[in-house]
Short mmCIF file of C-alpha atoms and ligand atoms in Angstrom, two decimals:
data_model
loop_
_atom_site.label_atom_id
_atom_site.label_comp_id
_atom_site.label_asym_id
_atom_site.label_seq_id
_atom_site.Cartn_x
_atom_site.Cartn_y
_atom_site.Cartn_z
CA MET A 1 0.51 -0.21 -0.13
CA ALA A 2 1.44 3.06 -0.95
CA ALA A 3 2.07 5.97 1.18
CA ALA A 4 -0.67 8.99 1.65
CA GLY A 5 -0.14 10.98 -1.69
CA GLU A 6 1.79 8.32 -3.51
CA PRO A 7 0.43 6.39 -6.73
CA PRO A 8 -1.39 3.21 -5.82
CA ASP A 9 1.57 0.84 -5.66
CA GLN A 10 0.14 -2.06 -8.20
CA PRO A 11 -3.22 -3.44 -10.14
CA GLY A 12 -5.13 -4.49 -7.26
CA ASP A 13 -4.45 -2.07 -5.06
CA ALA A 14 -6.23 -1.91 -2.33
CA ILE A 15 -6.73 1.99 0.61
CA THR A 16 -8.71 0.00 4.11
CA ALA A 17 -11.10 1.88 6.69
CA SER A 18 -7.42 2.06 8.56
CA GLU A 19 -4.90 3.22 5.79
CA ARG A 20 -7.83 5.76 4.98
CA LYS A 21 -7.87 7.40 8.68
CA ALA A 22 -3.68 7.18 8.41
CA ALA A 23 -4.04 8.96 4.91
CA GLY A 24 -5.83 11.88 6.78
CA LEU A 25 -8.99 11.52 4.47
CA PRO A 26 -11.81 13.18 6.17
CA ARG A 27 -14.19 11.32 8.33
CA ARG A 28 -17.60 13.56 7.62
CA GLU A 29 -17.95 15.90 4.31
CA PHE A 30 -20.00 18.76 6.24
CA LEU A 31 -23.53 20.41 4.55
CA ARG A 32 -23.42 23.90 3.66
CA SER A 33 -26.27 25.56 2.61
CA GLY A 34 -26.39 26.63 -1.69
CA LEU A 35 -26.48 29.71 0.52
CA GLY A 36 -23.24 29.68 1.94
CA ALA A 37 -21.82 29.14 -1.69
CA ALA A 38 -23.84 32.57 -3.15
CA GLY A 39 -21.54 35.14 -4.26
CA ALA A 40 -18.20 33.90 -3.77
CA ALA A 41 -15.89 33.70 -6.32
CA VAL A 42 -15.49 30.85 -8.40
CA LEU A 43 -12.32 31.46 -10.28
CA GLY A 44 -10.26 33.22 -7.67
CA PRO A 45 -8.41 36.67 -7.65
CA GLY A 46 -8.76 38.62 -11.58
CA ILE A 47 -6.51 38.58 -14.34
CA ASP A 48 -3.83 42.04 -14.64
CA PRO A 49 -4.73 42.42 -18.52
CA ALA A 50 -2.11 44.39 -19.25
CA ALA A 51 0.98 41.86 -17.73
CA ALA A 52 -0.70 39.87 -20.46
CA ALA A 53 -0.79 41.68 -23.40
CA GLU A 54 3.29 41.56 -23.04
CA SER A 55 3.70 38.14 -24.26
CA GLN A 56 0.22 37.14 -25.67
CA PRO A 57 -0.53 39.34 -28.39
CA ASN A 58 -4.31 37.58 -29.06
CA LEU A 59 -4.80 38.41 -25.29
CA PRO A 60 -6.84 41.55 -24.61
CA PRO A 61 -6.64 44.55 -24.74
CA ASN A 62 -4.83 43.62 -28.40
CA VAL A 63 -7.08 43.02 -31.17
CA PRO A 64 -6.88 38.92 -31.71
CA GLU A 65 -5.69 37.55 -35.33
CA TRP A 66 -8.41 35.89 -35.96
CA THR A 67 -10.37 39.19 -35.55
CA ARG A 68 -7.77 41.41 -37.80
CA ASN A 69 -8.73 38.69 -40.97
CA LEU A 70 -11.71 36.77 -42.19
CA GLY A 71 -12.53 33.62 -41.15
CA ASP A 72 -13.27 30.14 -43.67
CA GLY A 73 -15.69 30.38 -46.36
CA VAL A 74 -18.52 27.86 -46.05
CA ALA A 75 -17.07 25.57 -49.14
CA SER A 76 -14.33 24.78 -47.21
CA ARG A 77 -16.31 22.80 -44.85
CA PRO A 78 -19.04 21.05 -46.43
CA TYR A 79 -18.98 18.46 -43.25
CA GLY A 80 -17.97 19.96 -40.21
CA VAL A 81 -15.41 18.23 -38.08
CA PRO A 82 -13.98 19.71 -34.43
CA SER A 83 -11.82 22.48 -33.93
CA ARG A 84 -7.98 21.07 -34.71
CA PHE A 85 -8.05 22.30 -30.95
CA GLU A 86 -10.39 19.95 -29.64
CA ASN A 87 -7.87 16.73 -31.84
CA GLY A 88 -7.44 14.80 -28.54
CA VAL A 89 -10.47 14.13 -28.27
CA ILE A 90 -10.54 10.77 -29.91
CA ARG A 91 -11.70 7.13 -29.46
CA ARG A 92 -8.32 5.15 -27.83
CA THR A 93 -7.57 1.76 -28.05
CA VAL A 94 -5.88 -0.97 -25.77
CA SER A 95 -3.21 -2.65 -27.44
CA TRP A 96 -3.17 -5.74 -25.20
CA LEU A 97 -7.23 -5.51 -25.45
CA THR A 98 -7.25 -5.68 -29.33
CA PRO A 99 -4.99 -8.85 -30.71
CA THR A 100 -6.08 -7.30 -34.09
CA ASP A 101 -7.75 -4.51 -35.55
CA THR A 102 -10.83 -6.07 -36.84
CA THR A 103 -11.56 -7.80 -34.01
CA ALA A 104 -11.32 -4.64 -31.71
CA VAL A 105 -12.61 -2.52 -29.30
CA SER A 106 -12.27 0.88 -29.19
CA PHE A 107 -13.43 3.31 -26.07
CA ALA A 108 -14.97 6.35 -25.82
CA PRO A 109 -13.73 9.70 -24.21
CA LEU A 110 -16.11 10.29 -21.44
CA GLN A 111 -13.83 12.95 -19.90
CA ASP A 112 -14.55 15.09 -22.64
CA LEU A 113 -17.82 14.99 -23.08
CA TYR A 114 -20.52 17.23 -22.03
CA GLY A 115 -24.60 16.50 -21.54
CA VAL A 116 -25.60 12.57 -22.64
CA VAL A 117 -25.28 12.42 -26.25
CA THR A 118 -22.17 10.65 -27.55
CA PRO A 119 -21.28 12.25 -30.44
CA SER A 120 -21.73 9.95 -33.85
CA GLY A 121 -18.31 9.98 -34.41
CA LEU A 122 -16.76 9.18 -30.24
CA ALA A 123 -19.21 6.17 -29.97
CA PHE A 124 -17.30 3.17 -29.09
CA GLU A 125 -16.81 0.47 -31.20
CA ARG A 126 -16.49 -2.95 -30.90
CA TYR A 127 -16.05 -5.20 -33.87
CA HIS A 128 -15.65 -9.18 -34.73
CA ALA A 129 -14.70 -9.14 -38.01
CA GLY A 130 -14.20 -5.81 -38.58
CA ALA A 131 -16.62 -3.19 -39.79
CA PRO A 132 -17.93 -4.19 -43.38
CA THR A 133 -18.69 -1.19 -46.29
CA ILE A 134 -22.44 -2.03 -47.09
CA ASP A 135 -23.97 -0.75 -50.32
CA PRO A 136 -27.53 -0.56 -48.96
CA ALA A 137 -29.15 -0.42 -52.30
CA ALA A 138 -27.99 -4.10 -52.23
CA HIS A 139 -28.70 -4.86 -48.36
CA ARG A 140 -31.32 -6.87 -47.50
CA LEU A 141 -33.22 -7.56 -44.08
CA MET A 142 -35.10 -11.06 -44.54
CA ILE A 143 -37.59 -11.82 -41.92
CA HIS A 144 -38.49 -15.84 -42.07
CA GLY A 145 -39.25 -18.54 -39.63
CA LEU A 146 -42.36 -19.17 -37.49
CA VAL A 147 -44.09 -16.23 -39.74
CA GLU A 148 -47.24 -15.59 -41.85
CA ARG A 149 -45.97 -13.99 -44.94
CA PRO A 150 -42.05 -14.31 -44.92
CA ARG A 151 -40.47 -10.81 -46.33
CA LEU A 152 -37.30 -9.88 -47.61
CA LEU A 153 -37.06 -6.34 -47.05
CA THR A 154 -35.04 -3.50 -48.94
CA VAL A 155 -34.02 -0.58 -46.88
CA ALA A 156 -36.28 1.66 -48.19
CA ASP A 157 -39.05 -0.80 -47.50
CA VAL A 158 -38.07 -0.79 -43.87
CA MET A 159 -38.45 3.35 -44.26
CA ARG A 160 -41.59 3.31 -45.72
CA PHE A 161 -43.17 2.38 -41.74
CA PRO A 162 -43.74 4.79 -39.03
CA SER A 163 -40.65 5.90 -37.59
CA VAL A 164 -39.41 6.25 -33.78
CA THR A 165 -37.62 7.90 -32.34
CA ARG A 166 -35.83 7.62 -29.16
CA THR A 167 -32.99 8.28 -26.90
CA ALA A 168 -31.08 5.35 -25.20
CA PHE A 169 -27.52 3.97 -24.53
CA ILE A 170 -25.36 1.03 -25.52
CA GLU A 171 -22.80 -0.13 -22.90
CA CYS A 172 -20.86 -3.52 -24.03
CA ALA A 173 -21.53 -6.07 -21.14
CA ALA A 174 -17.47 -6.37 -21.18
CA ASN A 175 -17.09 -2.39 -20.41
CA GLY A 176 -15.14 -2.33 -16.94
CA SER A 177 -13.95 -6.18 -17.30
CA THR A 178 -10.92 -5.10 -16.41
CA GLU A 179 -11.25 -4.30 -12.75
CA TRP A 180 -12.40 -7.33 -11.18
CA ARG A 181 -9.57 -8.16 -9.53
CA GLY A 182 -8.79 -4.75 -8.95
CA ALA A 183 -8.15 -1.35 -10.64
CA GLN A 184 -5.95 -1.65 -13.18
CA MET A 185 -6.77 1.05 -16.13
CA PRO A 186 -4.93 4.38 -15.46
CA GLY A 187 -8.27 6.58 -16.36
CA LEU A 188 -12.29 6.39 -17.27
CA GLN A 189 -11.90 6.17 -21.26
CA PHE A 190 -10.54 3.21 -19.88
CA THR A 191 -12.93 2.29 -17.20
CA HIS A 192 -16.20 3.10 -18.27
CA GLY A 193 -15.22 4.07 -21.92
CA MET A 194 -17.26 1.25 -23.32
CA LEU A 195 -20.77 3.37 -23.28
CA SER A 196 -22.52 5.53 -25.37
CA CYS A 197 -25.91 7.34 -25.41
CA SER A 198 -27.30 8.91 -29.01
CA GLU A 199 -30.46 9.46 -30.39
CA TRP A 200 -32.03 6.60 -32.42
CA THR A 201 -34.83 6.78 -35.71
CA GLY A 202 -35.64 3.97 -36.92
CA VAL A 203 -39.37 1.29 -36.88
CA ALA A 204 -40.32 -0.27 -33.74
CA LEU A 205 -39.72 -4.31 -34.24
CA SER A 206 -43.41 -4.86 -33.47
CA THR A 207 -44.37 -3.16 -36.31
CA LEU A 208 -42.19 -5.17 -38.56
CA LEU A 209 -43.28 -8.21 -37.12
CA ASN A 210 -47.08 -7.59 -37.61
CA GLU A 211 -46.44 -7.35 -41.36
CA VAL A 212 -45.15 -10.73 -41.79
CA GLY A 213 -47.26 -12.17 -38.95
CA VAL A 214 -45.92 -13.69 -35.94
CA LYS A 215 -46.82 -17.80 -35.72
CA ALA A 216 -48.66 -19.56 -32.54
CA GLY A 217 -45.40 -21.32 -31.21
CA ALA A 218 -42.75 -18.53 -31.89
CA GLU A 219 -40.81 -17.22 -28.87
CA TRP A 220 -37.29 -15.72 -29.81
CA ILE A 221 -35.31 -14.86 -32.56
CA LEU A 222 -32.58 -14.95 -34.38
CA ALA A 223 -30.90 -11.42 -35.13
CA GLU A 224 -27.67 -12.01 -37.43
CA GLY A 225 -25.50 -9.10 -38.78
CA ALA A 226 -23.82 -8.99 -42.41
CA ASP A 227 -20.76 -8.63 -41.27
CA ALA A 228 -18.19 -11.13 -42.06
CA ALA A 229 -18.48 -12.86 -38.48
CA ALA A 230 -21.95 -13.14 -39.08
CA MET A 231 -21.87 -12.02 -35.48
CA SER A 232 -26.18 -13.35 -34.04
CA ARG A 233 -28.02 -13.50 -30.81
CA SER A 234 -30.81 -14.90 -29.64
CA VAL A 235 -33.36 -12.09 -28.54
CA PRO A 236 -36.55 -13.23 -26.68
CA LEU A 237 -39.76 -12.55 -28.58
CA ALA A 238 -40.85 -10.57 -25.48
CA LYS A 239 -38.02 -7.96 -25.73
CA ALA A 240 -39.05 -7.36 -29.39
CA LEU A 241 -42.34 -6.32 -28.54
CA ASP A 242 -41.99 -4.20 -26.31
CA ASP A 243 -39.46 -1.77 -26.90
CA ALA A 244 -37.10 -3.00 -29.79
CA LEU A 245 -36.54 -1.04 -32.80
CA VAL A 246 -34.98 -1.61 -36.30
CA VAL A 247 -32.81 1.51 -36.31
CA TYR A 248 -31.64 3.28 -39.25
CA ALA A 249 -30.11 7.30 -37.91
CA GLN A 250 -28.20 7.72 -35.21
CA ASN A 251 -28.04 11.63 -33.37
CA GLY A 252 -29.99 12.89 -37.12
CA GLU A 253 -28.05 11.47 -39.20
CA ARG A 254 -27.58 7.94 -41.15
CA LEU A 255 -26.01 5.31 -39.54
CA ARG A 256 -21.95 5.47 -39.31
CA PRO A 257 -20.32 2.41 -40.60
CA GLU A 258 -19.06 1.09 -37.98
CA GLN A 259 -22.93 1.71 -35.95
CA GLY A 260 -24.44 -0.63 -38.57
CA TYR A 261 -24.71 1.28 -41.34
CA PRO A 262 -27.16 0.86 -43.24
CA LEU A 263 -29.32 -1.31 -40.42
CA ARG A 264 -29.00 -2.13 -37.16
CA LEU A 265 -31.24 -3.99 -34.18
CA LEU A 266 -31.31 -1.68 -31.18
CA LEU A 267 -32.35 -3.16 -27.82
CA PRO A 268 -32.69 -0.45 -25.00
CA GLY A 269 -31.03 -1.13 -21.97
CA TRP A 270 -29.64 -4.55 -23.06
CA GLU A 271 -25.78 -5.02 -23.68
CA GLY A 272 -24.52 -4.15 -26.80
CA ASN A 273 -23.72 -7.41 -28.46
CA ILE A 274 -27.09 -7.84 -28.55
CA ASN A 275 -27.55 -4.62 -30.54
CA VAL A 276 -26.89 -6.24 -33.88
CA LYS A 277 -25.48 -4.12 -36.21
CA TRP A 278 -25.62 -4.56 -40.03
CA LEU A 279 -28.46 -6.31 -39.52
CA ARG A 280 -29.37 -8.51 -42.12
CA ARG A 281 -31.87 -11.77 -40.90
CA LEU A 282 -34.55 -11.93 -38.45
CA LYS A 283 -35.71 -15.43 -38.43
CA LEU A 284 -38.61 -16.55 -35.38
CA GLY A 285 -38.05 -19.47 -34.06
CA ASP A 286 -39.36 -21.42 -30.63
CA GLN A 287 -36.52 -21.94 -28.69
CA PRO A 288 -32.59 -19.86 -28.67
CA TRP A 289 -29.99 -21.06 -31.14
CA ASN A 290 -26.94 -21.08 -28.57
CA GLY A 291 -24.41 -19.75 -30.78
CA ARG A 292 -20.88 -18.78 -29.67
CA GLU A 293 -22.04 -15.86 -29.12
CA GLU A 294 -24.42 -16.71 -25.71
CA THR A 295 -22.29 -19.65 -25.24
CA ASP A 296 -18.84 -19.67 -25.31
CA ARG A 297 -18.98 -15.82 -25.09
CA TYR A 298 -21.34 -13.30 -23.54
CA THR A 299 -22.40 -15.28 -20.21
CA ASP A 300 -20.68 -15.13 -17.09
CA LEU A 301 -18.69 -17.73 -14.92
CA MET A 302 -19.67 -17.80 -11.18
CA PRO A 303 -17.50 -18.94 -8.29
CA ASP A 304 -19.49 -22.33 -8.36
CA GLY A 305 -18.28 -23.44 -12.07
CA LEU A 306 -21.71 -22.75 -13.54
CA ALA A 307 -22.04 -19.90 -15.98
CA ARG A 308 -25.08 -17.36 -15.74
CA GLN A 309 -26.61 -17.70 -19.00
CA PHE A 310 -28.78 -14.79 -20.92
CA THR A 311 -28.19 -12.02 -18.83
CA TRP A 312 -28.94 -8.83 -20.88
CA VAL A 313 -29.81 -6.12 -18.55
CA MET A 314 -27.02 -4.04 -17.88
CA GLU A 315 -28.05 -3.08 -14.37
CA ALA A 316 -28.12 0.27 -13.14
CA LYS A 317 -24.49 2.19 -12.53
CA SER A 318 -22.76 5.85 -12.24
CA VAL A 319 -19.37 7.27 -12.55
CA ILE A 320 -17.87 10.50 -11.33
CA THR A 321 -16.57 12.00 -14.98
CA PHE A 322 -15.01 15.10 -13.31
CA PRO A 323 -12.90 14.93 -11.98
CA CYS A 324 -11.08 11.87 -12.74
CA PRO A 325 -7.51 11.07 -14.20
CA GLU A 326 -7.45 12.56 -16.84
CA LYS A 327 -8.89 15.48 -15.56
CA PRO A 328 -7.30 16.74 -12.36
CA LEU A 329 -8.05 19.27 -9.82
CA ALA A 330 -6.34 22.57 -10.53
CA ALA A 331 -6.59 23.85 -7.45
CA PRO A 332 -8.09 24.05 -4.04
CA GLY A 333 -12.00 25.54 -4.62
CA SER A 334 -14.89 25.25 -5.55
CA TYR A 335 -15.67 22.88 -8.62
CA GLU A 336 -19.34 21.23 -9.95
CA VAL A 337 -18.25 17.58 -9.76
CA SER A 338 -20.11 15.74 -12.76
CA GLY A 339 -21.19 12.27 -14.11
CA LEU A 340 -22.92 10.16 -15.50
CA ALA A 341 -25.72 7.44 -14.20
CA TRP A 342 -27.68 4.71 -16.65
CA SER A 343 -30.09 1.71 -15.90
CA GLY A 344 -31.21 -0.91 -18.26
CA ASN A 345 -34.09 -1.69 -16.50
CA GLY A 346 -35.74 1.76 -16.98
CA LYS A 347 -35.28 5.73 -15.37
CA ILE A 348 -32.38 6.76 -12.86
CA SER A 349 -34.29 7.85 -9.36
CA ARG A 350 -31.28 9.26 -7.45
CA VAL A 351 -27.23 9.36 -7.45
CA ASP A 352 -25.64 10.09 -4.53
CA VAL A 353 -21.71 11.29 -4.31
CA SER A 354 -19.98 10.59 -1.57
CA PHE A 355 -16.02 12.58 -1.17
CA ASP A 356 -14.73 10.23 1.34
CA GLY A 357 -15.20 6.52 0.35
CA GLY A 358 -18.75 5.92 1.03
CA ASN A 359 -18.72 7.17 5.08
CA ASN A 360 -21.34 9.88 3.68
CA TRP A 361 -23.33 10.72 0.72
CA ARG A 362 -24.66 13.59 -0.58
CA SER A 363 -27.35 13.82 -3.58
CA ALA A 364 -26.86 14.53 -6.47
CA SER A 365 -29.39 17.10 -9.06
CA LEU A 366 -30.02 15.12 -12.25
CA GLN A 367 -30.28 16.90 -15.55
CA ALA A 368 -33.84 16.75 -16.82
CA PRO A 369 -35.29 15.34 -19.21
CA VAL A 370 -34.29 11.72 -17.06
CA GLN A 371 -35.53 9.25 -20.10
CA SER A 372 -35.54 5.39 -19.16
CA LYS A 373 -32.82 3.20 -20.70
CA CYS A 374 -30.77 6.09 -20.83
CA LEU A 375 -28.07 8.19 -19.83
CA THR A 376 -28.40 10.78 -17.19
CA ARG A 377 -25.87 13.36 -16.41
CA PHE A 378 -25.47 14.21 -12.67
CA ARG A 379 -23.91 17.23 -10.85
CA ILE A 380 -23.38 18.29 -7.36
CA ASP A 381 -21.46 21.49 -5.97
CA TRP A 382 -17.80 20.78 -4.20
CA HIS A 383 -15.86 22.62 -2.50
CA TRP A 384 -12.64 21.21 -3.11
CA PRO A 385 -9.66 22.21 0.35
CA GLY A 386 -7.16 20.68 -1.16
CA THR A 387 -6.57 17.90 1.10
CA GLY A 388 -7.38 13.64 0.34
CA ALA A 389 -10.40 12.20 -1.18
CA LEU A 390 -11.86 9.48 -1.93
CA LEU A 391 -14.92 10.32 -4.54
CA GLN A 392 -17.88 7.35 -5.65
CA SER A 393 -20.65 7.77 -7.14
CA ARG A 394 -23.70 5.72 -6.21
CA ALA A 395 -26.88 5.55 -8.87
CA ILE A 396 -30.31 3.74 -7.79
CA ASP A 397 -32.99 2.94 -10.42
CA GLU A 398 -36.52 3.63 -10.23
CA THR A 399 -36.95 -0.38 -9.91
CA GLY A 400 -34.92 0.55 -6.27
CA TYR A 401 -31.97 -1.10 -7.03
CA VAL A 402 -29.07 0.73 -5.68
CA GLN A 403 -25.63 0.49 -7.61
CA PRO A 404 -22.89 -2.35 -5.55
CA THR A 405 -19.76 -1.67 -4.06
CA ILE A 406 -17.16 -3.79 -6.22
CA THR A 407 -16.79 -6.05 -2.75
CA GLN A 408 -20.87 -6.57 -3.10
CA LEU A 409 -20.54 -7.71 -6.57
CA ARG A 410 -16.77 -10.26 -5.48
CA ALA A 411 -18.92 -12.02 -3.08
CA VAL A 412 -22.00 -12.80 -5.10
CA ARG A 413 -20.10 -13.29 -8.60
CA GLY A 414 -16.51 -13.96 -7.86
CA VAL A 415 -14.39 -12.77 -10.36
CA ASN A 416 -14.34 -15.01 -12.82
CA SER A 417 -16.68 -13.10 -15.14
CA ILE A 418 -15.79 -10.39 -17.77
CA TYR A 419 -18.94 -9.43 -18.07
CA HIS A 420 -21.61 -7.13 -15.96
CA ASN A 421 -19.18 -4.83 -13.70
CA ASN A 422 -21.69 -2.30 -12.48
CA ALA A 423 -19.61 -1.63 -9.15
CA ILE A 424 -19.53 1.92 -7.99
CA GLN A 425 -15.89 3.59 -8.89
CA THR A 426 -13.66 5.24 -6.65
CA TRP A 427 -11.48 7.98 -7.66
CA ARG A 428 -8.43 8.81 -4.98
CA VAL A 429 -8.27 12.59 -5.20
CA SER A 430 -4.22 13.51 -3.51
CA PRO A 431 -3.25 16.98 -1.99
CA SER A 432 -2.19 17.52 -5.26
CA GLY A 433 -5.18 17.31 -7.17
CA GLN A 434 -3.96 14.41 -9.63
CA VAL A 435 -6.88 12.05 -9.85
CA GLU A 436 -6.61 8.17 -9.49
CA ASN A 437 -8.40 4.74 -10.23
CA VAL A 438 -8.61 2.96 -6.89
CA GLN A 439 -10.62 0.58 -4.93
CA LEU A 440 -11.77 0.10 -1.17
CA ALA A 441 -11.68 -3.13 0.97
CO1 LIG B 501 -24.54 -10.70 -20.37
#
């Protein structure tokens, strides 16, 4: 165990209650009234503009060069891209998690995102055989099996049906998989970045099933992608009829190739893998297909050697996105601590935040609208006195489910599963303001 203020020793490093006390971390976070903070300067003393002008020709009172010259014309930018000063806001990969570029995963930069929508170009990616380049004119969606009227639908056919738009998160079942045995990854992008949230537009799967006519006895649907892995999963008919969509648009435009262009299955709140991309086939049957992705993979190995199968729902989870290892604290003072909470079982009803490793909790405010199976942004004010702190967030959803600690999760599930780690995340803030990924014993 490292001394106070030092980085954690090794993956799996943990802080015990006594070590927390020895490190001088506060036992109790005193509540402050909102009125007490009102009128206080957030940014400290003002700057001296005259001093700045001498060294920085673009700072006031000088007129900056971008004000003295014309800007770019519209013709140079038929499709907008972010400012070049934001070129560090990118998806990132982890070499040892990425055996080949086409059986890969990329992580979304949650530390650089605002609100709840993930820009399409930053949504995490997971491929089993690369992202295919599909000509939509030559793509078909076949619906067959236990149906009255099998169909081979064009993309245009799908788009003729009444459309539905909703916002929903997609989280890979393996998000947080590296953290089962101890704190391992160096930042938020890698501990939680297999998570994205988009506005999706498509047609209700129930509408398409009504068109083909489901035969008696049908209970399951095989959903298959057109990628080189023919990635497929078995979907229970009940979910298909509940809130499943076949989507063709994301964040106001057609799906990106890496997100399933031209058609993707969307099962709100369910693990990413079953939201089959490049959707080419839906076959109705009376039992699951037990394919590779629901037997060898995407099952959860328990301590007794048995595996949980068909664990689709991503249960309530949250994480503080500021501060985080990538976004340390600059100096003691007032901050807005912010983060994301989500539940595959419905709406987030409350998020609690602790600054002392879970001894004391305060409820954060939730950004409206709070939507079902969607990311919810939470915020809470914090005056950081410049001492060590242990930040945590804990999500509670509308079913009453409370996000567990990693200790509680391990007690039930052991550490052999890759999937469904929805444990409370701890960020250790050191007196210097640096933030580290740790786990508490
Ligand atoms: Co699962």
